[in-house]
PDB file of C-alpha atoms in Angstrom:
ATOM      1  CA  MET Z   1       0.092   5.701 -21.916  1.00 66.00           C
ATOM      2  CA  ILE Z   2      -0.046   3.520 -18.812  1.00 81.00           C
ATOM      3  CA  GLU Z   3       3.079   3.271 -16.671  1.00 93.00           C
ATOM      4  CA  ARG Z   4       4.691  -0.151 -16.728  1.00 96.00           C
ATOM      5  CA  VAL Z   5       4.897  -2.133 -13.487  1.00 98.00           C
ATOM      6  CA  ARG Z   6       8.382  -2.195 -11.972  1.00 98.00           C
ATOM      7  CA  VAL Z   7       9.060  -5.684 -10.621  1.00 98.00           C
ATOM      8  CA  ALA Z   8      11.840  -7.139  -8.485  1.00 98.00           C
ATOM      9  CA  VAL Z   9      12.143 -10.907  -8.330  1.00 98.00           C
ATOM     10  CA  VAL Z  10      13.648 -13.250  -5.741  1.00 98.00           C
ATOM     11  CA  GLY Z  11      14.843 -16.465  -7.334  1.00 97.00           C
ATOM     12  CA  VAL Z  12      16.244 -16.668 -10.867  1.00 97.00           C
ATOM     13  CA  GLY Z  13      15.062 -20.174 -11.584  1.00 96.00           C
ATOM     14  CA  ASN Z  14      12.723 -21.811 -14.071  1.00 96.00           C
ATOM     15  CA  ASN Z  15       9.625 -19.876 -13.024  1.00 96.00           C
ATOM     16  CA  THR Z  16      11.423 -16.573 -13.547  1.00 98.00           C
ATOM     17  CA  SER Z  17      12.787 -17.812 -16.867  1.00 98.00           C
ATOM     18  CA  ALA Z  18       9.286 -18.672 -18.075  1.00 98.00           C
ATOM     19  CA  LEU Z  19       7.953 -15.291 -16.944  1.00 98.00           C
ATOM     20  CA  VAL Z  20      10.770 -13.174 -18.430  1.00 98.00           C
ATOM     21  CA  GLN Z  21      10.759 -15.025 -21.744  1.00 98.00           C
ATOM     22  CA  GLY Z  22       6.976 -15.095 -21.968  1.00 97.00           C
ATOM     23  CA  ILE Z  23       6.651 -11.338 -21.482  1.00 98.00           C
ATOM     24  CA  ALA Z  24       9.182 -10.789 -24.290  1.00 97.00           C
ATOM     25  CA  LEU Z  25       7.304 -13.223 -26.548  1.00 97.00           C
ATOM     26  CA  TYR Z  26       3.929 -11.549 -26.038  1.00 96.00           C
ATOM     27  CA  ARG Z  27       5.396  -8.077 -26.564  1.00 95.00           C
ATOM     28  CA  GLN Z  28       6.929  -9.103 -29.873  1.00 96.00           C
ATOM     29  CA  THR Z  29       4.112 -11.202 -31.296  1.00 96.00           C
ATOM     30  CA  GLY Z  30       0.931  -9.749 -29.812  1.00 94.00           C
ATOM     31  CA  SER Z  31      -0.217 -13.355 -29.333  1.00 95.00           C
ATOM     32  CA  LEU Z  32      -3.079 -14.056 -26.940  1.00 94.00           C
ATOM     33  CA  VAL Z  33      -2.399 -17.805 -26.682  1.00 96.00           C
ATOM     34  CA  GLY Z  34      -2.313 -19.021 -23.088  1.00 95.00           C
ATOM     35  CA  ILE Z  35      -3.302 -15.676 -21.552  1.00 96.00           C
ATOM     36  CA  ARG Z  36      -6.077 -15.737 -18.963  1.00 93.00           C
ATOM     37  CA  ARG Z  37      -6.578 -11.970 -18.717  1.00 94.00           C
ATOM     38  CA  GLN Z  38      -5.455  -9.730 -21.553  1.00 95.00           C
ATOM     39  CA  GLU Z  39      -5.644  -6.684 -19.281  1.00 95.00           C
ATOM     40  CA  VAL Z  40      -5.857  -6.101 -15.536  1.00 95.00           C
ATOM     41  CA  ASP Z  41      -6.955  -2.542 -14.747  1.00 94.00           C
ATOM     42  CA  GLY Z  42      -5.477  -1.371 -18.038  1.00 95.00           C
ATOM     43  CA  LEU Z  43      -2.180  -3.240 -17.581  1.00 97.00           C
ATOM     44  CA  GLY Z  44      -1.331  -5.577 -20.452  1.00 96.00           C
ATOM     45  CA  VAL Z  45       0.865  -8.658 -20.357  1.00 96.00           C
ATOM     46  CA  GLY Z  46       3.786  -6.696 -21.781  1.00 96.00           C
ATOM     47  CA  ASP Z  47       3.496  -3.836 -19.289  1.00 97.00           C
ATOM     48  CA  ILE Z  48       6.097  -5.300 -16.930  1.00 97.00           C
ATOM     49  CA  ASP Z  49       9.699  -4.150 -16.438  1.00 97.00           C
ATOM     50  CA  PHE Z  50      12.153  -6.028 -14.243  1.00 98.00           C
ATOM     51  CA  VAL Z  51      14.225  -3.639 -12.144  1.00 98.00           C
ATOM     52  CA  ALA Z  52      15.972  -5.958  -9.663  1.00 98.00           C
ATOM     53  CA  ALA Z  53      16.712  -9.665  -9.200  1.00 98.00           C
ATOM     54  CA  PHE Z  54      18.079 -11.642  -6.246  1.00 98.00           C
ATOM     55  CA  ALA Z  55      19.649 -15.094  -6.187  1.00 97.00           C
ATOM     56  CA  THR Z  56      22.063 -17.129  -4.070  1.00 94.00           C
ATOM     57  CA  SER Z  57      23.822 -19.016  -6.866  1.00 94.00           C
ATOM     58  CA  ASP Z  58      27.383 -17.758  -7.366  1.00 95.00           C
ATOM     59  CA  GLU Z  59      27.111 -18.557 -11.075  1.00 96.00           C
ATOM     60  CA  LYS Z  60      24.125 -16.223 -11.510  1.00 97.00           C
ATOM     61  CA  ILE Z  61      25.171 -13.316  -9.286  1.00 97.00           C
ATOM     62  CA  GLY Z  62      26.498 -10.442 -11.374  1.00 97.00           C
ATOM     63  CA  ARG Z  63      25.049 -11.780 -14.642  1.00 98.00           C
ATOM     64  CA  ASP Z  64      22.328  -9.925 -16.498  1.00 98.00           C
ATOM     65  CA  LEU Z  65      18.890 -11.331 -15.675  1.00 98.00           C
ATOM     66  CA  THR Z  66      18.319 -12.403 -19.291  1.00 97.00           C
ATOM     67  CA  GLU Z  67      21.564 -14.388 -19.216  1.00 98.00           C
ATOM     68  CA  ALA Z  68      21.167 -15.852 -15.741  1.00 98.00           C
ATOM     69  CA  ILE Z  69      17.789 -17.454 -16.485  1.00 98.00           C
ATOM     70  CA  PHE Z  70      19.473 -19.915 -18.870  1.00 98.00           C
ATOM     71  CA  LEU Z  71      22.231 -21.063 -16.526  1.00 97.00           C
ATOM     72  CA  PRO Z  72      22.089 -24.535 -14.929  1.00 94.00           C
ATOM     73  CA  PRO Z  73      20.305 -26.010 -13.131  1.00 94.00           C
ATOM     74  CA  ASN Z  74      17.532 -24.098 -14.969  1.00 96.00           C
ATOM     75  CA  ASN Z  75      16.010 -26.300 -17.659  1.00 95.00           C
ATOM     76  CA  PHE Z  76      12.971 -24.409 -18.945  1.00 96.00           C
ATOM     77  CA  PRO Z  77      13.268 -24.333 -22.765  1.00 96.00           C
ATOM     78  CA  ARG Z  78      14.096 -21.230 -24.795  1.00 96.00           C
ATOM     79  CA  LEU Z  79      10.986 -19.675 -26.275  1.00 96.00           C
ATOM     80  CA  ASP Z  80      10.897 -18.479 -29.870  1.00 94.00           C
ATOM     81  CA  CYS Z  81      11.557 -14.799 -29.228  1.00 95.00           C
ATOM     82  CA  GLU Z  82      14.359 -12.253 -29.074  1.00 94.00           C
ATOM     83  CA  LEU Z  83      15.381 -11.464 -25.527  1.00 95.00           C
ATOM     84  CA  PRO Z  84      16.993  -8.027 -25.198  1.00 92.00           C
ATOM     85  CA  THR Z  85      19.455  -7.489 -22.380  1.00 93.00           C
ATOM     86  CA  ALA Z  86      17.520  -6.399 -19.321  1.00 93.00           C
ATOM     87  CA  GLY Z  87      20.237  -4.217 -17.847  1.00 96.00           C
ATOM     88  CA  VAL Z  88      19.446  -5.830 -14.486  1.00 97.00           C
ATOM     89  CA  PRO Z  89      22.397  -7.572 -12.842  1.00 98.00           C
ATOM     90  CA  VAL Z  90      21.457 -10.365 -10.464  1.00 98.00           C
ATOM     91  CA  THR Z  91      22.229  -9.332  -6.866  1.00 97.00           C
ATOM     92  CA  ARG Z  92      23.189 -11.625  -4.016  1.00 96.00           C
ATOM     93  CA  GLY Z  93      20.076 -12.526  -2.065  1.00 95.00           C
ATOM     94  CA  LEU Z  94      19.534 -12.679   1.663  1.00 92.00           C
ATOM     95  CA  VAL Z  95      22.025 -14.766   3.568  1.00 80.00           C
ATOM     96  CA  ASP Z  96      20.254 -14.183   6.879  1.00 76.00           C
ATOM     97  CA  ALA Z  97      17.688 -11.837   8.405  1.00 75.00           C
ATOM     98  CA  SER Z  98      20.362  -9.287   9.332  1.00 81.00           C
ATOM     99  CA  GLU Z  99      20.535  -8.249   5.668  1.00 91.00           C
ATOM    100  CA  VAL Z 100      16.932  -7.099   5.381  1.00 96.00           C
ATOM    101  CA  ASP Z 101      17.937  -3.426   5.191  1.00 95.00           C
ATOM    102  CA  ARG Z 102      20.385  -4.129   2.337  1.00 96.00           C
ATOM    103  CA  VAL Z 103      17.662  -5.810   0.305  1.00 96.00           C
ATOM    104  CA  ALA Z 104      15.136  -3.082   1.170  1.00 97.00           C
ATOM    105  CA  ALA Z 105      17.577  -0.469  -0.179  1.00 97.00           C
ATOM    106  CA  ALA Z 106      18.032  -2.488  -3.377  1.00 96.00           C
ATOM    107  CA  LEU Z 107      14.257  -2.419  -3.898  1.00 97.00           C
ATOM    108  CA  ALA Z 108      14.261   1.353  -4.469  1.00 94.00           C
ATOM    109  CA  GLY Z 109      12.207   2.033  -7.580  1.00 92.00           C
ATOM    110  CA  ALA Z 110      10.334  -1.286  -7.506  1.00 98.00           C
ATOM    111  CA  GLU Z 111       6.574  -1.544  -6.972  1.00 98.00           C
ATOM    112  CA  VAL Z 112       6.198  -5.320  -6.600  1.00 98.00           C
ATOM    113  CA  LEU Z 113       8.511  -7.962  -5.115  1.00 98.00           C
ATOM    114  CA  LEU Z 114       7.795 -11.425  -6.531  1.00 98.00           C
ATOM    115  CA  TYR Z 115       9.139 -14.083  -4.176  1.00 98.00           C
ATOM    116  CA  SER Z 116       9.827 -17.050  -6.446  1.00 96.00           C
ATOM    117  CA  ALA Z 117      12.538 -18.874  -4.518  1.00 92.00           C
ATOM    118  CA  PRO Z 118      12.213 -22.569  -3.629  1.00 87.00           C
ATOM    119  CA  SER Z 119       9.688 -23.545  -0.941  1.00 86.00           C
ATOM    120  CA  GLY Z 120      10.830 -24.854   2.424  1.00 84.00           C
ATOM    121  CA  ARG Z 121      12.614 -21.724   3.675  1.00 88.00           C
ATOM    122  CA  PRO Z 122       9.986 -19.948   5.793  1.00 91.00           C
ATOM    123  CA  ALA Z 123      12.422 -17.669   7.645  1.00 92.00           C
ATOM    124  CA  THR Z 124      13.864 -16.441   4.343  1.00 93.00           C
ATOM    125  CA  ALA Z 125      10.407 -15.823   2.895  1.00 94.00           C
ATOM    126  CA  ARG Z 126       9.444 -13.785   5.956  1.00 95.00           C
ATOM    127  CA  ALA Z 127      12.676 -11.786   5.759  1.00 96.00           C
ATOM    128  CA  TYR Z 128      11.966 -10.786   2.152  1.00 97.00           C
ATOM    129  CA  ALA Z 129       8.419  -9.802   3.126  1.00 97.00           C
ATOM    130  CA  GLU Z 130       9.933  -7.596   5.827  1.00 97.00           C
ATOM    131  CA  ALA Z 131      12.290  -6.037   3.262  1.00 97.00           C
ATOM    132  CA  ALA Z 132       9.330  -5.301   0.983  1.00 98.00           C
ATOM    133  CA  HIS Z 133       7.439  -3.686   3.861  1.00 98.00           C
ATOM    134  CA  ARG Z 134      10.388  -1.445   4.734  1.00 97.00           C
ATOM    135  CA  ALA Z 135      10.828  -0.477   1.075  1.00 98.00           C
ATOM    136  CA  GLY Z 136       7.140   0.310   0.523  1.00 98.00           C
ATOM    137  CA  VAL Z 137       6.721  -2.475  -2.040  1.00 98.00           C
ATOM    138  CA  ALA Z 138       3.886  -4.967  -2.622  1.00 98.00           C
ATOM    139  CA  PHE Z 139       4.847  -8.567  -1.816  1.00 98.00           C
ATOM    140  CA  ILE Z 140       3.775 -11.725  -3.655  1.00 98.00           C
ATOM    141  CA  ASN Z 141       4.667 -15.100  -2.127  1.00 97.00           C
ATOM    142  CA  THR Z 142       4.501 -17.853  -4.738  1.00 96.00           C
ATOM    143  CA  THR Z 143       5.802 -20.540  -2.369  1.00 93.00           C
ATOM    144  CA  ALA Z 144       4.111 -22.851   0.121  1.00 90.00           C
ATOM    145  CA  ASP Z 145       5.877 -21.179   3.057  1.00 92.00           C
ATOM    146  CA  PRO Z 146       3.291 -19.394   5.233  1.00 92.00           C
ATOM    147  CA  VAL Z 147       3.676 -15.637   4.873  1.00 94.00           C
ATOM    148  CA  ALA Z 148       0.469 -14.046   3.628  1.00 94.00           C
ATOM    149  CA  ARG Z 149      -1.638 -16.202   5.981  1.00 94.00           C
ATOM    150  CA  ASP Z 150      -0.159 -14.457   9.021  1.00 94.00           C
ATOM    151  CA  PRO Z 151      -2.826 -12.106  10.470  1.00 94.00           C
ATOM    152  CA  GLU Z 152      -0.223  -9.853  12.083  1.00 95.00           C
ATOM    153  CA  LEU Z 153       1.678  -9.446   8.817  1.00 96.00           C
ATOM    154  CA  ILE Z 154      -1.539  -8.808   6.884  1.00 96.00           C
ATOM    155  CA  GLU Z 155      -2.456  -6.093   9.364  1.00 97.00           C
ATOM    156  CA  ARG Z 156       0.945  -4.410   9.021  1.00 97.00           C
ATOM    157  CA  PHE Z 157       0.829  -4.428   5.225  1.00 98.00           C
ATOM    158  CA  GLU Z 158      -2.764  -3.190   5.236  1.00 97.00           C
ATOM    159  CA  ALA Z 159      -1.874  -0.298   7.544  1.00 97.00           C
ATOM    160  CA  ALA Z 160       0.999   0.658   5.227  1.00 98.00           C
ATOM    161  CA  GLY Z 161      -1.174   0.502   2.093  1.00 98.00           C
ATOM    162  CA  LEU Z 162       0.932  -2.353   0.690  1.00 98.00           C
ATOM    163  CA  PRO Z 163      -0.629  -5.445  -0.936  1.00 98.00           C
ATOM    164  CA  LEU Z 164       0.370  -8.823   0.530  1.00 98.00           C
ATOM    165  CA  VAL Z 165      -0.497 -11.729  -1.775  1.00 97.00           C
ATOM    166  CA  GLY Z 166       0.014 -15.487  -1.212  1.00 92.00           C
ATOM    167  CA  ASP Z 167       0.559 -18.245  -0.359  1.00 90.00           C
ATOM    168  CA  ASP Z 168       1.513 -20.812  -3.022  1.00 91.00           C
ATOM    169  CA  LEU Z 169       0.378 -20.624  -6.614  1.00 91.00           C
ATOM    170  CA  ALA Z 170      -2.497 -22.658  -7.947  1.00 91.00           C
ATOM    171  CA  SER Z 171      -0.820 -23.291 -11.296  1.00 92.00           C
ATOM    172  CA  GLN Z 172      -2.618 -22.068 -14.417  1.00 94.00           C
ATOM    173  CA  PHE Z 173      -3.524 -25.674 -15.256  1.00 94.00           C
ATOM    174  CA  GLY Z 174      -1.895 -27.923 -12.684  1.00 91.00           C
ATOM    175  CA  THR Z 175      -2.658 -30.922 -10.539  1.00 92.00           C
ATOM    176  CA  SER Z 176      -4.479 -29.078  -7.761  1.00 89.00           C
ATOM    177  CA  VAL Z 177      -6.691 -27.125 -10.179  1.00 92.00           C
ATOM    178  CA  VAL Z 178      -7.689 -30.246 -12.124  1.00 95.00           C
ATOM    179  CA  HIS Z 179      -8.128 -32.356  -8.987  1.00 95.00           C
ATOM    180  CA  ARG Z 180     -10.310 -29.738  -7.321  1.00 92.00           C
ATOM    181  CA  ALA Z 181     -12.472 -29.408 -10.435  1.00 94.00           C
ATOM    182  CA  LEU Z 182     -13.002 -33.167 -10.630  1.00 96.00           C
ATOM    183  CA  LEU Z 183     -13.894 -33.408  -6.938  1.00 95.00           C
ATOM    184  CA  ARG Z 184     -16.359 -30.556  -7.381  1.00 94.00           C
ATOM    185  CA  LEU Z 185     -17.864 -32.277 -10.426  1.00 96.00           C
ATOM    186  CA  LEU Z 186     -18.479 -35.465  -8.454  1.00 96.00           C
ATOM    187  CA  GLU Z 187     -20.262 -33.476  -5.768  1.00 94.00           C
ATOM    188  CA  GLU Z 188     -22.339 -31.502  -8.282  1.00 96.00           C
ATOM    189  CA  ARG Z 189     -23.468 -34.709 -10.018  1.00 97.00           C
ATOM    190  CA  GLY Z 190     -24.449 -36.358  -6.730  1.00 97.00           C
ATOM    191  CA  LEU Z 191     -21.744 -39.008  -6.556  1.00 97.00           C
ATOM    192  CA  THR Z 192     -20.170 -39.993  -3.235  1.00 96.00           C
ATOM    193  CA  LEU Z 193     -16.391 -39.860  -3.064  1.00 96.00           C
ATOM    194  CA  VAL Z 194     -14.804 -42.976  -1.577  1.00 96.00           C
ATOM    195  CA  SER Z 195     -11.131 -42.134  -2.003  1.00 96.00           C
ATOM    196  CA  SER Z 196      -8.737 -40.197  -4.207  1.00 96.00           C
ATOM    197  CA  TYR Z 197      -5.026 -39.719  -4.672  1.00 95.00           C
ATOM    198  CA  GLN Z 198      -2.538 -37.706  -6.677  1.00 95.00           C
ATOM    199  CA  VAL Z 199       1.061 -38.420  -7.641  1.00 95.00           C
ATOM    200  CA  ASN Z 200       3.362 -35.626  -8.881  1.00 95.00           C
ATOM    201  CA  LEU Z 201       6.676 -36.145 -10.676  1.00 96.00           C
ATOM    202  CA  GLY Z 202       8.950 -33.382 -11.921  1.00 95.00           C
ATOM    203  CA  GLY Z 203      12.487 -32.551 -12.969  1.00 93.00           C
ATOM    204  CA  THR Z 204      13.053 -28.969 -11.827  1.00 91.00           C
ATOM    205  CA  GLU Z 205      15.164 -27.803  -8.909  1.00 85.00           C
ATOM    206  CA  ASP Z 206      11.982 -26.792  -7.110  1.00 83.00           C
ATOM    207  CA  PHE Z 207      10.824 -30.406  -7.266  1.00 87.00           C
ATOM    208  CA  ARG Z 208      14.175 -31.572  -5.944  1.00 86.00           C
ATOM    209  CA  ASN Z 209      13.927 -29.099  -3.085  1.00 82.00           C
ATOM    210  CA  LEU Z 210      10.347 -30.099  -2.281  1.00 81.00           C
ATOM    211  CA  VAL Z 211      11.321 -33.758  -2.099  1.00 82.00           C
ATOM    212  CA  GLU Z 212      13.742 -32.724   0.661  1.00 76.00           C
ATOM    213  CA  ASN Z 213      11.344 -30.236   2.334  1.00 71.00           C
ATOM    214  CA  PRO Z 214       7.830 -31.609   1.694  1.00 68.00           C
ATOM    215  CA  ASN Z 215       5.820 -30.573   4.760  1.00 62.00           C
ATOM    216  CA  SER Z 216       4.599 -27.075   3.866  1.00 60.00           C
ATOM    217  CA  LYS Z 217       3.852 -28.090   0.278  1.00 62.00           C
ATOM    218  CA  LYS Z 218       1.729 -31.065   1.347  1.00 62.00           C
ATOM    219  CA  GLN Z 219      -0.423 -28.892   3.603  1.00 66.00           C
ATOM    220  CA  SER Z 220      -0.759 -26.290   0.869  1.00 63.00           C
ATOM    221  CA  LYS Z 221      -1.940 -28.901  -1.626  1.00 63.00           C
ATOM    222  CA  LEU Z 222      -4.493 -30.191   0.884  1.00 65.00           C
ATOM    223  CA  ASN Z 223      -5.700 -26.614   1.413  1.00 64.00           C
ATOM    224  CA  ALA Z 224      -6.537 -26.461  -2.287  1.00 63.00           C
ATOM    225  CA  LEU Z 225      -8.832 -29.512  -2.123  1.00 67.00           C
ATOM    226  CA  SER Z 226     -12.326 -29.373  -0.665  1.00 59.00           C
ATOM    227  CA  THR Z 227     -12.449 -33.039   0.438  1.00 59.00           C
ATOM    228  CA  ALA Z 228      -8.957 -33.328   1.857  1.00 60.00           C
ATOM    229  CA  ASP Z 229      -9.919 -36.003   4.419  1.00 76.00           C
ATOM    230  CA  LYS Z 230     -10.447 -38.546   1.605  1.00 86.00           C
ATOM    231  CA  VAL Z 231      -7.490 -37.513  -0.555  1.00 91.00           C
ATOM    232  CA  GLU Z 232      -4.026 -39.022  -0.305  1.00 91.00           C
ATOM    233  CA  LEU Z 233      -0.956 -37.197  -1.630  1.00 89.00           C
ATOM    234  CA  ALA Z 234       1.941 -39.439  -2.582  1.00 87.00           C
ATOM    235  CA  PRO Z 235       5.432 -38.068  -1.827  1.00 84.00           C
ATOM    236  CA  LEU Z 236       6.710 -35.862  -4.644  1.00 88.00           C
ATOM    237  CA  GLY Z 237       9.076 -37.576  -7.067  1.00 93.00           C
ATOM    238  CA  TYR Z 238      12.164 -35.869  -8.509  1.00 92.00           C
ATOM    239  CA  LEU Z 239      13.150 -37.232 -11.941  1.00 95.00           C
ATOM    240  CA  PRO Z 240      15.799 -34.998 -13.564  1.00 93.00           C
ATOM    241  CA  HIS Z 241      15.199 -36.338 -17.077  1.00 94.00           C
ATOM    242  CA  LEU Z 242      11.720 -34.754 -17.058  1.00 95.00           C
ATOM    243  CA  GLY Z 243      13.335 -31.310 -17.253  1.00 94.00           C
ATOM    244  CA  SER Z 244      10.754 -28.577 -16.682  1.00 94.00           C
ATOM    245  CA  ARG Z 245       7.863 -30.964 -17.290  1.00 96.00           C
ATOM    246  CA  LYS Z 246       5.587 -32.169 -14.510  1.00 95.00           C
ATOM    247  CA  VAL Z 247       3.702 -35.441 -14.842  1.00 97.00           C
ATOM    248  CA  ALA Z 248       0.743 -35.967 -12.534  1.00 97.00           C
ATOM    249  CA  HIS Z 249      -1.488 -38.989 -12.020  1.00 97.00           C
ATOM    250  CA  LEU Z 250      -4.926 -38.564 -10.442  1.00 97.00           C
ATOM    251  CA  ASN Z 251      -7.350 -41.238  -9.313  1.00 97.00           C
ATOM    252  CA  LEU Z 252     -10.886 -40.864  -7.981  1.00 97.00           C
ATOM    253  CA  GLU Z 253     -13.027 -43.708  -6.656  1.00 97.00           C
ATOM    254  CA  ALA Z 254     -16.700 -42.931  -6.093  1.00 97.00           C
ATOM    255  CA  LYS Z 255     -20.154 -44.462  -5.866  1.00 98.00           C
ATOM    256  CA  GLY Z 256     -23.188 -43.500  -7.877  1.00 97.00           C
ATOM    257  CA  TRP Z 257     -26.814 -44.489  -7.942  1.00 97.00           C
ATOM    258  CA  GLY Z 258     -27.448 -47.832  -6.255  1.00 97.00           C
ATOM    259  CA  GLU Z 259     -23.968 -47.644  -4.721  1.00 97.00           C
ATOM    260  CA  THR Z 260     -22.426 -48.754  -8.005  1.00 98.00           C
ATOM    261  CA  ALA Z 261     -18.711 -48.085  -8.476  1.00 98.00           C
ATOM    262  CA  VAL Z 262     -17.211 -45.257 -10.534  1.00 98.00           C
ATOM    263  CA  SER Z 263     -13.465 -44.999 -11.128  1.00 98.00           C
ATOM    264  CA  LEU Z 264     -11.539 -42.246 -12.919  1.00 98.00           C
ATOM    265  CA  ASP Z 265      -7.822 -42.058 -13.778  1.00 98.00           C
ATOM    266  CA  VAL Z 266      -6.222 -38.972 -15.320  1.00 98.00           C
ATOM    267  CA  LYS Z 267      -2.677 -38.250 -16.472  1.00 98.00           C
ATOM    268  CA  LEU Z 268      -1.615 -34.626 -16.822  1.00 97.00           C
ATOM    269  CA  THR Z 269       1.660 -33.431 -18.378  1.00 97.00           C
ATOM    270  CA  VAL Z 270       2.571 -29.740 -18.327  1.00 96.00           C
ATOM    271  CA  HIS Z 271       5.614 -27.474 -18.240  1.00 95.00           C
ATOM    272  CA  ASP Z 272       5.454 -26.534 -14.573  1.00 93.00           C
ATOM    273  CA  PRO Z 273       7.177 -23.112 -14.929  1.00 95.00           C
ATOM    274  CA  SER Z 274       4.707 -22.066 -17.613  1.00 96.00           C
ATOM    275  CA  GLY Z 275       1.861 -22.814 -15.223  1.00 95.00           C
ATOM    276  CA  ALA Z 276       3.482 -20.550 -12.641  1.00 96.00           C
ATOM    277  CA  ALA Z 277       4.150 -17.710 -15.097  1.00 97.00           C
ATOM    278  CA  GLY Z 278       0.559 -17.808 -16.356  1.00 97.00           C
ATOM    279  CA  VAL Z 279      -0.607 -17.010 -12.815  1.00 97.00           C
ATOM    280  CA  ASN Z 280       2.239 -14.701 -11.782  1.00 98.00           C
ATOM    281  CA  ILE Z 281       1.505 -12.317 -14.643  1.00 98.00           C
ATOM    282  CA  ASP Z 282      -1.988 -11.745 -13.216  1.00 98.00           C
ATOM    283  CA  LEU Z 283      -0.864 -11.528  -9.579  1.00 98.00           C
ATOM    284  CA  ILE Z 284       1.777  -8.926 -10.458  1.00 98.00           C
ATOM    285  CA  ARG Z 285      -0.753  -6.731 -12.216  1.00 98.00           C
ATOM    286  CA  LEU Z 286      -3.334  -7.119  -9.446  1.00 98.00           C
ATOM    287  CA  ALA Z 287      -0.754  -6.187  -6.800  1.00 98.00           C
ATOM    288  CA  ALA Z 288       0.511  -3.194  -8.788  1.00 98.00           C
ATOM    289  CA  SER Z 289      -2.982  -1.880  -9.406  1.00 97.00           C
ATOM    290  CA  ALA Z 290      -3.888  -2.252  -5.715  1.00 98.00           C
ATOM    291  CA  LEU Z 291      -0.654  -0.506  -4.675  1.00 98.00           C
ATOM    292  CA  ARG Z 292      -1.345   2.403  -6.999  1.00 97.00           C
ATOM    293  CA  ASN Z 293      -4.860   2.678  -5.561  1.00 96.00           C
ATOM    294  CA  GLY Z 294      -3.641   2.596  -1.952  1.00 96.00           C
ATOM    295  CA  GLN Z 295      -5.171  -0.816  -1.189  1.00 97.00           C
ATOM    296  CA  GLY Z 296      -3.034  -2.777   1.269  1.00 97.00           C
ATOM    297  CA  GLY Z 297      -3.099  -6.213   2.842  1.00 96.00           C
ATOM    298  CA  ASP Z 298      -4.904  -9.224   1.420  1.00 95.00           C
ATOM    299  CA  LEU Z 299      -6.395  -9.014  -2.083  1.00 96.00           C
ATOM    300  CA  ALA Z 300      -9.554 -11.119  -2.223  1.00 94.00           C
ATOM    301  CA  GLU Z 301      -9.433 -11.220  -6.043  1.00 95.00           C
ATOM    302  CA  ALA Z 302      -6.185 -13.200  -5.885  1.00 95.00           C
ATOM    303  CA  ALA Z 303      -7.584 -16.062  -3.773  1.00 93.00           C
ATOM    304  CA  SER Z 304      -8.671 -18.230  -6.722  1.00 91.00           C
ATOM    305  CA  MET Z 305      -5.089 -18.208  -8.032  1.00 94.00           C
ATOM    306  CA  LEU Z 306      -3.592 -19.511  -4.778  1.00 94.00           C
ATOM    307  CA  LYS Z 307      -3.555 -22.849  -2.988  1.00 90.00           C
ATOM    308  CA  SER Z 308      -3.345 -21.356   0.504  1.00 88.00           C
ATOM    309  CA  PRO Z 309      -4.803 -17.852   0.717  1.00 90.00           C
ATOM    310  CA  PRO Z 310      -5.469 -16.225   4.120  1.00 90.00           C
ATOM    311  CA  GLY Z 311      -7.744 -18.347   6.305  1.00 85.00           C
ATOM    312  CA  THR Z 312      -6.347 -21.721   5.233  1.00 84.00           C
ATOM    313  CA  ALA Z 313      -4.331 -24.039   7.442  1.00 80.00           C
ATOM    314  CA  ILE Z 314      -0.605 -23.593   8.031  1.00 73.00           C
TER     315      ILE Z 314
END
């Protein structure tokens, strides 16, 4: 029987809620709905155990992980499954870089550290990566903050035999994935792009944070698009009544044969945390498998699941 992956998570928000609940749902039902890869190197969707969790919210610290994921401001809905107590109390996260050793000690027994805190805190993201390195743990950065694009950090993780994966998720079926596919389709069919834009609206705390700290996210979104010079990204919009839903509007203006006009408008509505969990489940298993095989540094197989893998702009 394969050994389950032992995961520590930073950030007990909506994305963690979707991941924790989803793993429980798939274990109980055996459903394959919404799963991209049933197995990764023998590891199934249910072969994940959470062994540590870090947060900065006073309301969540000390609570069991399976209780904390439902506390405000989290607003991802409850899935139709039983959620046994995890036996993992949420620990206070990093306050500043001086606490790296404390976090590294708390990672004892973990194989993978999933950094799922809000974007816009690059120093904090780097500090957690340092804690993972000291603890001998693989690190996954799901945020737009540049961590896994740093050549020096990649080299250190590679030398230690520790996977370093990131940066920023390309959601399972999100705006960047759809936009990129449409731009590629225009090119494949011989049309000439004139202009394009995307507008993203959401109601999660991550959206609220990104409205206040938009710079790294904007660059990461542009990294995901092949024709970024003709694409405009409207400022993100935070609308609390949307809850965990994201609503995106895409427009493409192009010219076809004879320079005749082509115009396309698309509206996409998804639960944003589900899109993150559907990718995180694969990244966790890839990182764990690489760790167990002694493969450190960047994992090329993960690049298609990221907006800003190594080599893209910071």
